[in-house]
PDB file of C-alpha atoms and ligand atoms in Angstrom:
ATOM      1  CA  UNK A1201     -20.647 -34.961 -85.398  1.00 88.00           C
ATOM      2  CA  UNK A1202     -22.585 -32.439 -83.940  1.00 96.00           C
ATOM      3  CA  UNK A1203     -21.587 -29.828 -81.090  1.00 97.00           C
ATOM      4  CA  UNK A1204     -22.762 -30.961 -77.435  1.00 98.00           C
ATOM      5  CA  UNK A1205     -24.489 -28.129 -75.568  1.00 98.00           C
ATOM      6  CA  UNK A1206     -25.427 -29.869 -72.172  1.00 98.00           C
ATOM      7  CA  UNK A1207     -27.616 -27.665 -69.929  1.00 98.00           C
ATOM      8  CA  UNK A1208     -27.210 -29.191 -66.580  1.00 98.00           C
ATOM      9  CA  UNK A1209     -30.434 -27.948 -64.459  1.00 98.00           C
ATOM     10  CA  UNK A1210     -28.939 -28.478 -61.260  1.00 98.00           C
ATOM     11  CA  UNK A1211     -31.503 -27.934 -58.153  1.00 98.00           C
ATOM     12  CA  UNK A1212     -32.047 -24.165 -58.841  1.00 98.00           C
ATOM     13  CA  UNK A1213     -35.388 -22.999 -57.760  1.00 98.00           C
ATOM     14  CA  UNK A1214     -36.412 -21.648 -61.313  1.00 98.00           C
ATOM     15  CA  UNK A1215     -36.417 -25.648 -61.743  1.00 98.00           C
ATOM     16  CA  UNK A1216     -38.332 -27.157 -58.857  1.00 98.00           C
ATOM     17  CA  UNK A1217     -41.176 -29.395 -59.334  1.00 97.00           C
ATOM     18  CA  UNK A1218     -43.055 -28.707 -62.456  1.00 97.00           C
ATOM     19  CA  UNK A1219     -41.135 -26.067 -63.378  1.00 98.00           C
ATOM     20  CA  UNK A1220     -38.901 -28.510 -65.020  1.00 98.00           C
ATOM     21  CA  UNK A1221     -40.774 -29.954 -67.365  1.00 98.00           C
ATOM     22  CA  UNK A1222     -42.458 -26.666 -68.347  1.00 98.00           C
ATOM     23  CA  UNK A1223     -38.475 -24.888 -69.048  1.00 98.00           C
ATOM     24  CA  UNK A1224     -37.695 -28.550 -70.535  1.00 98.00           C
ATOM     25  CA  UNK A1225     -40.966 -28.162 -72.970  1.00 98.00           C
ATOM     26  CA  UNK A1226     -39.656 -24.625 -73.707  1.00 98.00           C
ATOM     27  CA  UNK A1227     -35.660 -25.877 -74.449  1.00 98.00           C
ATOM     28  CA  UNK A1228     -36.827 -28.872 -76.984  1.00 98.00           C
ATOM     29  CA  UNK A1229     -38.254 -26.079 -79.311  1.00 98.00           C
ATOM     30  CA  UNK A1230     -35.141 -24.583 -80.303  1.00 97.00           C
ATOM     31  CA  UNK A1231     -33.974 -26.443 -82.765  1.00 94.00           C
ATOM     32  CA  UNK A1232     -30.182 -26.099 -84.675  1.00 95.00           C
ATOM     33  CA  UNK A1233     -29.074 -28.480 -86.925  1.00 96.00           C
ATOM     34  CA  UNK A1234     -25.074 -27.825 -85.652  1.00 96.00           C
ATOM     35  CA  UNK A1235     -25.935 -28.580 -82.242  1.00 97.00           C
ATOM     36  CA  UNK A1236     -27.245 -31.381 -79.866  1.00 97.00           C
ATOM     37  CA  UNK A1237     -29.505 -29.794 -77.569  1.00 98.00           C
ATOM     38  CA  UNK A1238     -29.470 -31.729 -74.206  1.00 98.00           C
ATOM     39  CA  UNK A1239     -30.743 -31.502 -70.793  1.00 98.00           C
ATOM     40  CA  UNK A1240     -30.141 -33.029 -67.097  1.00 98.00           C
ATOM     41  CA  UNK A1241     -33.030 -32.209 -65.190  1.00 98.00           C
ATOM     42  CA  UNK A1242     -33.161 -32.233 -61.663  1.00 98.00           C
ATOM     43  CA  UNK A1243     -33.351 -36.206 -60.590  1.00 98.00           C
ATOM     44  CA  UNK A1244     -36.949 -36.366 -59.359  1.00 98.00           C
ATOM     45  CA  UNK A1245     -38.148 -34.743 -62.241  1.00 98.00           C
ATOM     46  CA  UNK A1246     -36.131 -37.125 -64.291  1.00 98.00           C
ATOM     47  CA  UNK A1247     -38.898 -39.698 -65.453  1.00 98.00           C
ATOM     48  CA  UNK A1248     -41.150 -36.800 -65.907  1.00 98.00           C
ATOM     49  CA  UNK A1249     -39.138 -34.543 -68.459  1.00 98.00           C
ATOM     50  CA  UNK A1250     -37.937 -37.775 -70.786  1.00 98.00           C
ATOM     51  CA  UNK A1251     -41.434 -38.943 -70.999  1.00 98.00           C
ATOM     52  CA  UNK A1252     -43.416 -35.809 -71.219  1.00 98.00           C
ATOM     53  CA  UNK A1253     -41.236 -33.330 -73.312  1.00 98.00           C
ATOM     54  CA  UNK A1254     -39.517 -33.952 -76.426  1.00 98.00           C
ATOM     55  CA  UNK A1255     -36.175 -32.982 -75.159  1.00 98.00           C
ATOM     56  CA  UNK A1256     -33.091 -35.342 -74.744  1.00 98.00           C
ATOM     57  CA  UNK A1257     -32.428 -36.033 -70.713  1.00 98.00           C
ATOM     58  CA  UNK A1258     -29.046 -37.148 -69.228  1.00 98.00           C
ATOM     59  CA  UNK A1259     -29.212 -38.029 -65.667  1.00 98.00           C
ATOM     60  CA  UNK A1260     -27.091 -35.335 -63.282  1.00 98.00           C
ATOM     61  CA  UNK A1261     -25.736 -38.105 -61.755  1.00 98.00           C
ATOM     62  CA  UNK A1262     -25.872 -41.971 -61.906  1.00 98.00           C
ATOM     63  CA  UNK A1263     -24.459 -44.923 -59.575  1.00 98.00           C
ATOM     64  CA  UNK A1264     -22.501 -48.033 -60.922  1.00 98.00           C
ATOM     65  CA  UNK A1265     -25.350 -50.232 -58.720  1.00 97.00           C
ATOM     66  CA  UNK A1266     -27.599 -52.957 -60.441  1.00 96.00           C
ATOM     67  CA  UNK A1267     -30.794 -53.937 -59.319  1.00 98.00           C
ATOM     68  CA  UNK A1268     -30.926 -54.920 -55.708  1.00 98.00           C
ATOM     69  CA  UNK A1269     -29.898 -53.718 -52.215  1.00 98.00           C
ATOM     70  CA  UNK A1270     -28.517 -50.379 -52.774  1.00 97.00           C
ATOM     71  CA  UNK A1271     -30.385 -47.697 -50.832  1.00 98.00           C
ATOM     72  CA  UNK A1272     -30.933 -44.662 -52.779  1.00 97.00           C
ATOM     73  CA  UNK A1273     -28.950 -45.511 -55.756  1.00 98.00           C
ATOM     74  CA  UNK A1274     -29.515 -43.992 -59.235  1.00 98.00           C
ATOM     75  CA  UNK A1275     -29.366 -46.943 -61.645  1.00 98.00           C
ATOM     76  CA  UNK A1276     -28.225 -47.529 -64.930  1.00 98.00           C
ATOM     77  CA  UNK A1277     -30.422 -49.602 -66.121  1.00 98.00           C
ATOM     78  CA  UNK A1278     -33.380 -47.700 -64.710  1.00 98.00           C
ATOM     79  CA  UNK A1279     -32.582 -44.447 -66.557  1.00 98.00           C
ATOM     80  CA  UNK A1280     -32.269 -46.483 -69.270  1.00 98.00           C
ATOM     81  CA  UNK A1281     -36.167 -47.585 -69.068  1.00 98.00           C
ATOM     82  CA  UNK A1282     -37.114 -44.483 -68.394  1.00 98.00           C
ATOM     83  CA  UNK A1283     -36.017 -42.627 -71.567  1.00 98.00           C
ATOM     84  CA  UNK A1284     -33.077 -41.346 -70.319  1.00 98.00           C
ATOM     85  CA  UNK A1285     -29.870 -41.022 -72.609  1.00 98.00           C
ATOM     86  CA  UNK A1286     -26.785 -40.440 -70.622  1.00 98.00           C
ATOM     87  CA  UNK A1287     -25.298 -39.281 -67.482  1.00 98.00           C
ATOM     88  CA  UNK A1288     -23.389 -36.815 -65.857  1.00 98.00           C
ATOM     89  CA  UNK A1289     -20.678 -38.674 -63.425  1.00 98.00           C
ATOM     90  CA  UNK A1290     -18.374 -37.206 -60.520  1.00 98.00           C
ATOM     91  CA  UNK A1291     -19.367 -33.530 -61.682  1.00 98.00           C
ATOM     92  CA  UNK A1292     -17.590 -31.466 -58.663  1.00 97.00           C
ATOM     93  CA  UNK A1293     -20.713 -31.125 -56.692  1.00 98.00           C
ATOM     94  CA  UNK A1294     -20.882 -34.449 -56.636  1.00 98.00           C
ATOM     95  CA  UNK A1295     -17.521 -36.146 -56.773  1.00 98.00           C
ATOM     96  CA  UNK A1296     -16.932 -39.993 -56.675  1.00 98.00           C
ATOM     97  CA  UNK A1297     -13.611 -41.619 -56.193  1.00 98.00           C
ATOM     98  CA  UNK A1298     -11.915 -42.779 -59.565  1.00 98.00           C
ATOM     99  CA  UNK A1299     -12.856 -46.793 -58.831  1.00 98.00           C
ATOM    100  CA  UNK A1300     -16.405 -45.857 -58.720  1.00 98.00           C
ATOM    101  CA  UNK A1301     -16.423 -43.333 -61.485  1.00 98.00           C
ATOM    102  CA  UNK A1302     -14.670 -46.501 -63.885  1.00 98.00           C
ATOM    103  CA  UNK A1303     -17.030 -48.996 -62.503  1.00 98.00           C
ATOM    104  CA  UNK A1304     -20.028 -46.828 -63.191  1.00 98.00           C
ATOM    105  CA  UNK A1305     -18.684 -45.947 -66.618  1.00 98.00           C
ATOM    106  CA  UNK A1306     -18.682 -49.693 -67.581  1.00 98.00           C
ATOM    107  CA  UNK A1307     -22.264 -50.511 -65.902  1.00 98.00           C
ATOM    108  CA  UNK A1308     -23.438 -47.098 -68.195  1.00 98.00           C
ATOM    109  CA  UNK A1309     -21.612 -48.411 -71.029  1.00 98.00           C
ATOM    110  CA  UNK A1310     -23.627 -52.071 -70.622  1.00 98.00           C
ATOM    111  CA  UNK A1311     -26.463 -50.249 -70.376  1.00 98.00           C
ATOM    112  CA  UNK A1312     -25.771 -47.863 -73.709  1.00 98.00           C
ATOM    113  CA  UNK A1313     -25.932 -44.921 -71.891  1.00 98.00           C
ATOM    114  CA  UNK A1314     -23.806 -41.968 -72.829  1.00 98.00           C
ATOM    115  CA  UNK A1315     -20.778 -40.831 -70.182  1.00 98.00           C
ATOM    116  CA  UNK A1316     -20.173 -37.344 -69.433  1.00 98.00           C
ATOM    117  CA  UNK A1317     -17.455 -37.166 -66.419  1.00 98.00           C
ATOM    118  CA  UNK A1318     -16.479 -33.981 -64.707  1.00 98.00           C
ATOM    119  CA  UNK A1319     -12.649 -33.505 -64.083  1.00 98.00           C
ATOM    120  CA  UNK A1320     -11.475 -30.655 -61.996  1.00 98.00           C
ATOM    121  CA  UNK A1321      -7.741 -31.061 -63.275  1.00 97.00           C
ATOM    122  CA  UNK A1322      -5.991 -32.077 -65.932  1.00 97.00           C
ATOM    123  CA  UNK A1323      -4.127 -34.801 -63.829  1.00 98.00           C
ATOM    124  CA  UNK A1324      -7.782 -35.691 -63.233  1.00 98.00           C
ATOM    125  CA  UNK A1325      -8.843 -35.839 -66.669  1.00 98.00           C
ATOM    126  CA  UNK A1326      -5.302 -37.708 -67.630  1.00 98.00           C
ATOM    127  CA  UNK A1327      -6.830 -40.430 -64.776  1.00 98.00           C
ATOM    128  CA  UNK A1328     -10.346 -40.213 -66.205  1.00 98.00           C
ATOM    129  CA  UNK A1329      -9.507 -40.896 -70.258  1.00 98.00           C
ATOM    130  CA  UNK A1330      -8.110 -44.010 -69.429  1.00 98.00           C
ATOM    131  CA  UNK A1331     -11.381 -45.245 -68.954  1.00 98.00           C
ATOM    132  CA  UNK A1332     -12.760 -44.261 -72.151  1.00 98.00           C
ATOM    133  CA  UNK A1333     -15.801 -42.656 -71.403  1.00 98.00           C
ATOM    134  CA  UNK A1334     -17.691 -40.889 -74.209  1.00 98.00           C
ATOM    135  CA  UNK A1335     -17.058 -37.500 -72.645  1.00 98.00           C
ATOM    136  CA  UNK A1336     -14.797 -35.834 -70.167  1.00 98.00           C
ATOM    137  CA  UNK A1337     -16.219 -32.151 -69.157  1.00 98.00           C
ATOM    138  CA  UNK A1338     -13.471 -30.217 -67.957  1.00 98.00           C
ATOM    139  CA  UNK A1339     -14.769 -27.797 -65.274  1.00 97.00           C
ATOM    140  CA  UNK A1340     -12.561 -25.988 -62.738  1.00 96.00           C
ATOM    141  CA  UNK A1341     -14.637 -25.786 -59.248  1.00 95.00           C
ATOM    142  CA  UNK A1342     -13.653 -21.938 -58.823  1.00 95.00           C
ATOM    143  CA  UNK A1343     -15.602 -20.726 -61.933  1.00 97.00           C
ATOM    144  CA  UNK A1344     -18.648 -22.841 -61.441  1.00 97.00           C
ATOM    145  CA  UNK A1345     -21.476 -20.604 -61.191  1.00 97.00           C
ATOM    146  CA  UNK A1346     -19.503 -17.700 -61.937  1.00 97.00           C
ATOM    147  CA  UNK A1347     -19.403 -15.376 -64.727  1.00 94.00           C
ATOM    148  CA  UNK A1348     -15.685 -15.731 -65.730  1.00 97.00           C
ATOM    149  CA  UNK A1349     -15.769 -17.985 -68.359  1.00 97.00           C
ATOM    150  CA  UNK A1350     -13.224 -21.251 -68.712  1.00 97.00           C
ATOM    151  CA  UNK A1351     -12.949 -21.128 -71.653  1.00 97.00           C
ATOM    152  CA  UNK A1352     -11.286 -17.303 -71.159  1.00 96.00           C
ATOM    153  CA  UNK A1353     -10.119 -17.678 -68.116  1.00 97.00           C
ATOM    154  CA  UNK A1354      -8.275 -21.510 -68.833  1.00 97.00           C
ATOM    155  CA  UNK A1355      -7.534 -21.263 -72.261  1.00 97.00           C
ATOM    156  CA  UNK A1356      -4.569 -23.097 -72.552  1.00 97.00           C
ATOM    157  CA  UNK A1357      -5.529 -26.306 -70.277  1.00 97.00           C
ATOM    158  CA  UNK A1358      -8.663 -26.288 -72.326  1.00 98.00           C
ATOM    159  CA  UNK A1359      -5.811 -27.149 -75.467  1.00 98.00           C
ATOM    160  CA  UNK A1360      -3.593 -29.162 -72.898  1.00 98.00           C
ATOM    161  CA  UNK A1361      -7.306 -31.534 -72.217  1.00 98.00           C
ATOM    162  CA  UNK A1362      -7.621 -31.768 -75.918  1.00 98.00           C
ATOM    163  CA  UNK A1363      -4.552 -33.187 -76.743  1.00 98.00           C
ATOM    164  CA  UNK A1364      -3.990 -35.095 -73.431  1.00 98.00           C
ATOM    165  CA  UNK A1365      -7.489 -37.002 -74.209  1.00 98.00           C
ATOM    166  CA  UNK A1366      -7.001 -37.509 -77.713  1.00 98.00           C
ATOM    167  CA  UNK A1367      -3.558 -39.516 -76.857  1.00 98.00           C
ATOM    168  CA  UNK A1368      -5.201 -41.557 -74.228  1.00 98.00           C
ATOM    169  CA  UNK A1369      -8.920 -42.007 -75.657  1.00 98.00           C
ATOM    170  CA  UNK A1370      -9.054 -40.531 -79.155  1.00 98.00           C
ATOM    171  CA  UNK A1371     -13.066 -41.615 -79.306  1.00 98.00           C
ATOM    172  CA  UNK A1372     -13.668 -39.102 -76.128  1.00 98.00           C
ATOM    173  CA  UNK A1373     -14.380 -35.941 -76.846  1.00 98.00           C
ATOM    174  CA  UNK A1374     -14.211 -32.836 -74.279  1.00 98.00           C
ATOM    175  CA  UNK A1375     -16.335 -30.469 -73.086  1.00 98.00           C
ATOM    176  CA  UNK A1376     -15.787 -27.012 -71.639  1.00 98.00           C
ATOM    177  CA  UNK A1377     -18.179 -25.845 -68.802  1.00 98.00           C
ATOM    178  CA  UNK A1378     -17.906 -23.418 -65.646  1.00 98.00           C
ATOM    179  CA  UNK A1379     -18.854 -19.854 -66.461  1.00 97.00           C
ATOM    180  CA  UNK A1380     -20.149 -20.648 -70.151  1.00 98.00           C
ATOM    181  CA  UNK A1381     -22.755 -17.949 -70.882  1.00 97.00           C
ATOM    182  CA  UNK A1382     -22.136 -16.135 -74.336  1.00 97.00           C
ATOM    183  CA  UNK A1383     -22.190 -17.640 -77.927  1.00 97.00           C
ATOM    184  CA  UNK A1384     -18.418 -16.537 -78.091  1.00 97.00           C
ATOM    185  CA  UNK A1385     -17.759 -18.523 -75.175  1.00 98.00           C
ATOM    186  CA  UNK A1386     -19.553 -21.294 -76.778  1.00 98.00           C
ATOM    187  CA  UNK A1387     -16.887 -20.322 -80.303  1.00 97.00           C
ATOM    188  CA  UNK A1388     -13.934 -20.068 -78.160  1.00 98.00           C
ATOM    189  CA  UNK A1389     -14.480 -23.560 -76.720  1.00 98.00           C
ATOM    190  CA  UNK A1390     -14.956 -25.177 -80.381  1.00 98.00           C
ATOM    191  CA  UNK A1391     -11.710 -23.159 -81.380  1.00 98.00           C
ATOM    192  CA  UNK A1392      -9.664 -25.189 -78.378  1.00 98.00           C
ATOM    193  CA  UNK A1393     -10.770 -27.946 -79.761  1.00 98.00           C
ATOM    194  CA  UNK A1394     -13.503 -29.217 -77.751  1.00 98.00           C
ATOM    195  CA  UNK A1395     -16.714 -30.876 -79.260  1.00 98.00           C
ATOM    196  CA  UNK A1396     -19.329 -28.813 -76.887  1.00 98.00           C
ATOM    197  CA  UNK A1397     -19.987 -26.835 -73.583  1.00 98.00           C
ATOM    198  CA  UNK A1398     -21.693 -27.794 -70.498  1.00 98.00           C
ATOM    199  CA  UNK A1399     -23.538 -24.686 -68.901  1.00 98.00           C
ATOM    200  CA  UNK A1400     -25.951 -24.042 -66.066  1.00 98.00           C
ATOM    201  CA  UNK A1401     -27.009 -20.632 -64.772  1.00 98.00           C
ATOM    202  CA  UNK A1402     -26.851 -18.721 -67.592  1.00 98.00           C
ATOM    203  CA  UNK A1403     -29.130 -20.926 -68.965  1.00 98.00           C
ATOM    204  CA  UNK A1404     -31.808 -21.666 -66.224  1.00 98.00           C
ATOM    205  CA  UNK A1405     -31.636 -18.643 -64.443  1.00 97.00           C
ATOM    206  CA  UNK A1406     -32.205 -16.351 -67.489  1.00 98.00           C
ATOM    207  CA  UNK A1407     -35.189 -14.460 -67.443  1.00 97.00           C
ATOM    208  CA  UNK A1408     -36.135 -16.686 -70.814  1.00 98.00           C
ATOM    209  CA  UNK A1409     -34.143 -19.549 -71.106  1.00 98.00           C
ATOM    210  CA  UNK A1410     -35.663 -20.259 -74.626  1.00 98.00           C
ATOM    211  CA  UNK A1411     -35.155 -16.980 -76.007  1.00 97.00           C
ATOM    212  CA  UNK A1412     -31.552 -16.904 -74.189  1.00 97.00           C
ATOM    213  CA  UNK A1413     -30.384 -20.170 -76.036  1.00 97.00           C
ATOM    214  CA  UNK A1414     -31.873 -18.805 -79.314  1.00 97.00           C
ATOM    215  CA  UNK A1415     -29.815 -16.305 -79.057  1.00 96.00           C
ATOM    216  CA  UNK A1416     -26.283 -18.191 -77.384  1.00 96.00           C
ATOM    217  CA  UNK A1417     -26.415 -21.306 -80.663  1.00 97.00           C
ATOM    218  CA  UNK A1418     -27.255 -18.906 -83.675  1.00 86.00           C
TER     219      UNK A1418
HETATM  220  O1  LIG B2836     -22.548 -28.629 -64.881  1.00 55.52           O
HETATM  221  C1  LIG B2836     -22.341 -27.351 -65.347  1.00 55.52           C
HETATM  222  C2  LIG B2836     -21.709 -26.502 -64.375  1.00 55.52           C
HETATM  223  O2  LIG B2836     -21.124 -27.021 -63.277  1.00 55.52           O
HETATM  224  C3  LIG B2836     -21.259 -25.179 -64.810  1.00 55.52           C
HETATM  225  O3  LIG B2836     -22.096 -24.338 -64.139  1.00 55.52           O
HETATM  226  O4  LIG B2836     -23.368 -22.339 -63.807  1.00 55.52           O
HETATM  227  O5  LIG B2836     -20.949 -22.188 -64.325  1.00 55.52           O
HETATM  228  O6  LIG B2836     -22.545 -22.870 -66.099  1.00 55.52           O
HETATM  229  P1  LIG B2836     -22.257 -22.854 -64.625  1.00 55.52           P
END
């Protein structure tokens, strides 16, 4: 099984437009036999990046809608046909109430995409494991974008998530993300147990993202 490093793009400017295909291009070259590289690009770049770069895509955020009347939905089965392997759901910037994050889990699962669902809390993530996804990111809101990392500043939930999701969904395995930005972060999460990191600005806003995840996944 190998280590999840998920490099969510977010909207930042140093990803607008083209830009995220060219850092996408850039990302799929590194290449570590320990680790699954992947990205979510911004969603109207989506389509873009999986078919023009050789880098793995999960959407940043996907709706439990099939086809038909559902006004700017993101759909499973479209990211599907579009090259797309997974999805980020309810991340904090974009939270959905627990119905909708189980019902879109089971359209993603139908659709053989991968799940990766934000929790803010462990009584969130105790919620969120009974419905089995393939991942549950644990991600406190206060050290999103911040420079503290979780996985130093909330050690011991970080062991507390691990065993709490292994009782509940033993196949799901847990992330650590918020504040990520160092290769011993990225250590310190696989010695709590997790099974990878999800990570955003120190990634996309480094001066060279390549060069900068060279240097985090040695
Ligand atoms: O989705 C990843 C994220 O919310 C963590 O952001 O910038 O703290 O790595 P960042």
């Amino acid at each position: 099984m190998k280590t999840l490093v998920l490099i969510n793009f977010k909207t930042y400017k140093e990803v607008s437009g083209e830009n995220a295909l060219a850092i996408a291009k850039k990302i799929a070259l590194v290449k570590r036999n320990k680790y699954q590289i992947v990205i979510a690009p911004p969603t109207l770049s989506l389509k873009e990046v999986c078919q023009k770069s050789k880098a793995r895509c999960f959407a940043q955020h996907v709706d439990y809608k099939d086809y038909g009347s559902n006004t700017g939905r993101v759909l499973p089965v479209e990211l599907k046909k579009i090259g797309c392997q997974g999805a980020i759901i309810n991340h904090s910037e974009h939270r959905l109430p627990l119905e909708i994050i189980k019902k879109t889990i089971m359209e993603c699962k139908k659709r053989k995409l991968i799940t990766v669902v934000c929790a803010t809390t462990l009584a969130k993530i105790k919620k969120i494991a009974q419905f089995k996804p393939d991942y549950i990111a644990y991600e406190p809101a206060g050290l999103i974008g911040g420079d503290i990392s979780v996985t130093k500043s909330k050690p011991e939930i970080i062991v507390k998530a691990v065993e709490t999701v292994k009782k509940i969904s033993p196949r799901t395995k847990v992330l650590a993300g918020a504040g990520v930005h160092s290769q011993e972060d990225l250590g310190q999460a696989l010695l709590l147990g997790c099974q990878g990191v999800l990570i955003a600005h120190a990634v996309v806003k480094a001066k060279d993202p390549k060069k900068f995840l060279e240097r985090m996944l040695i």
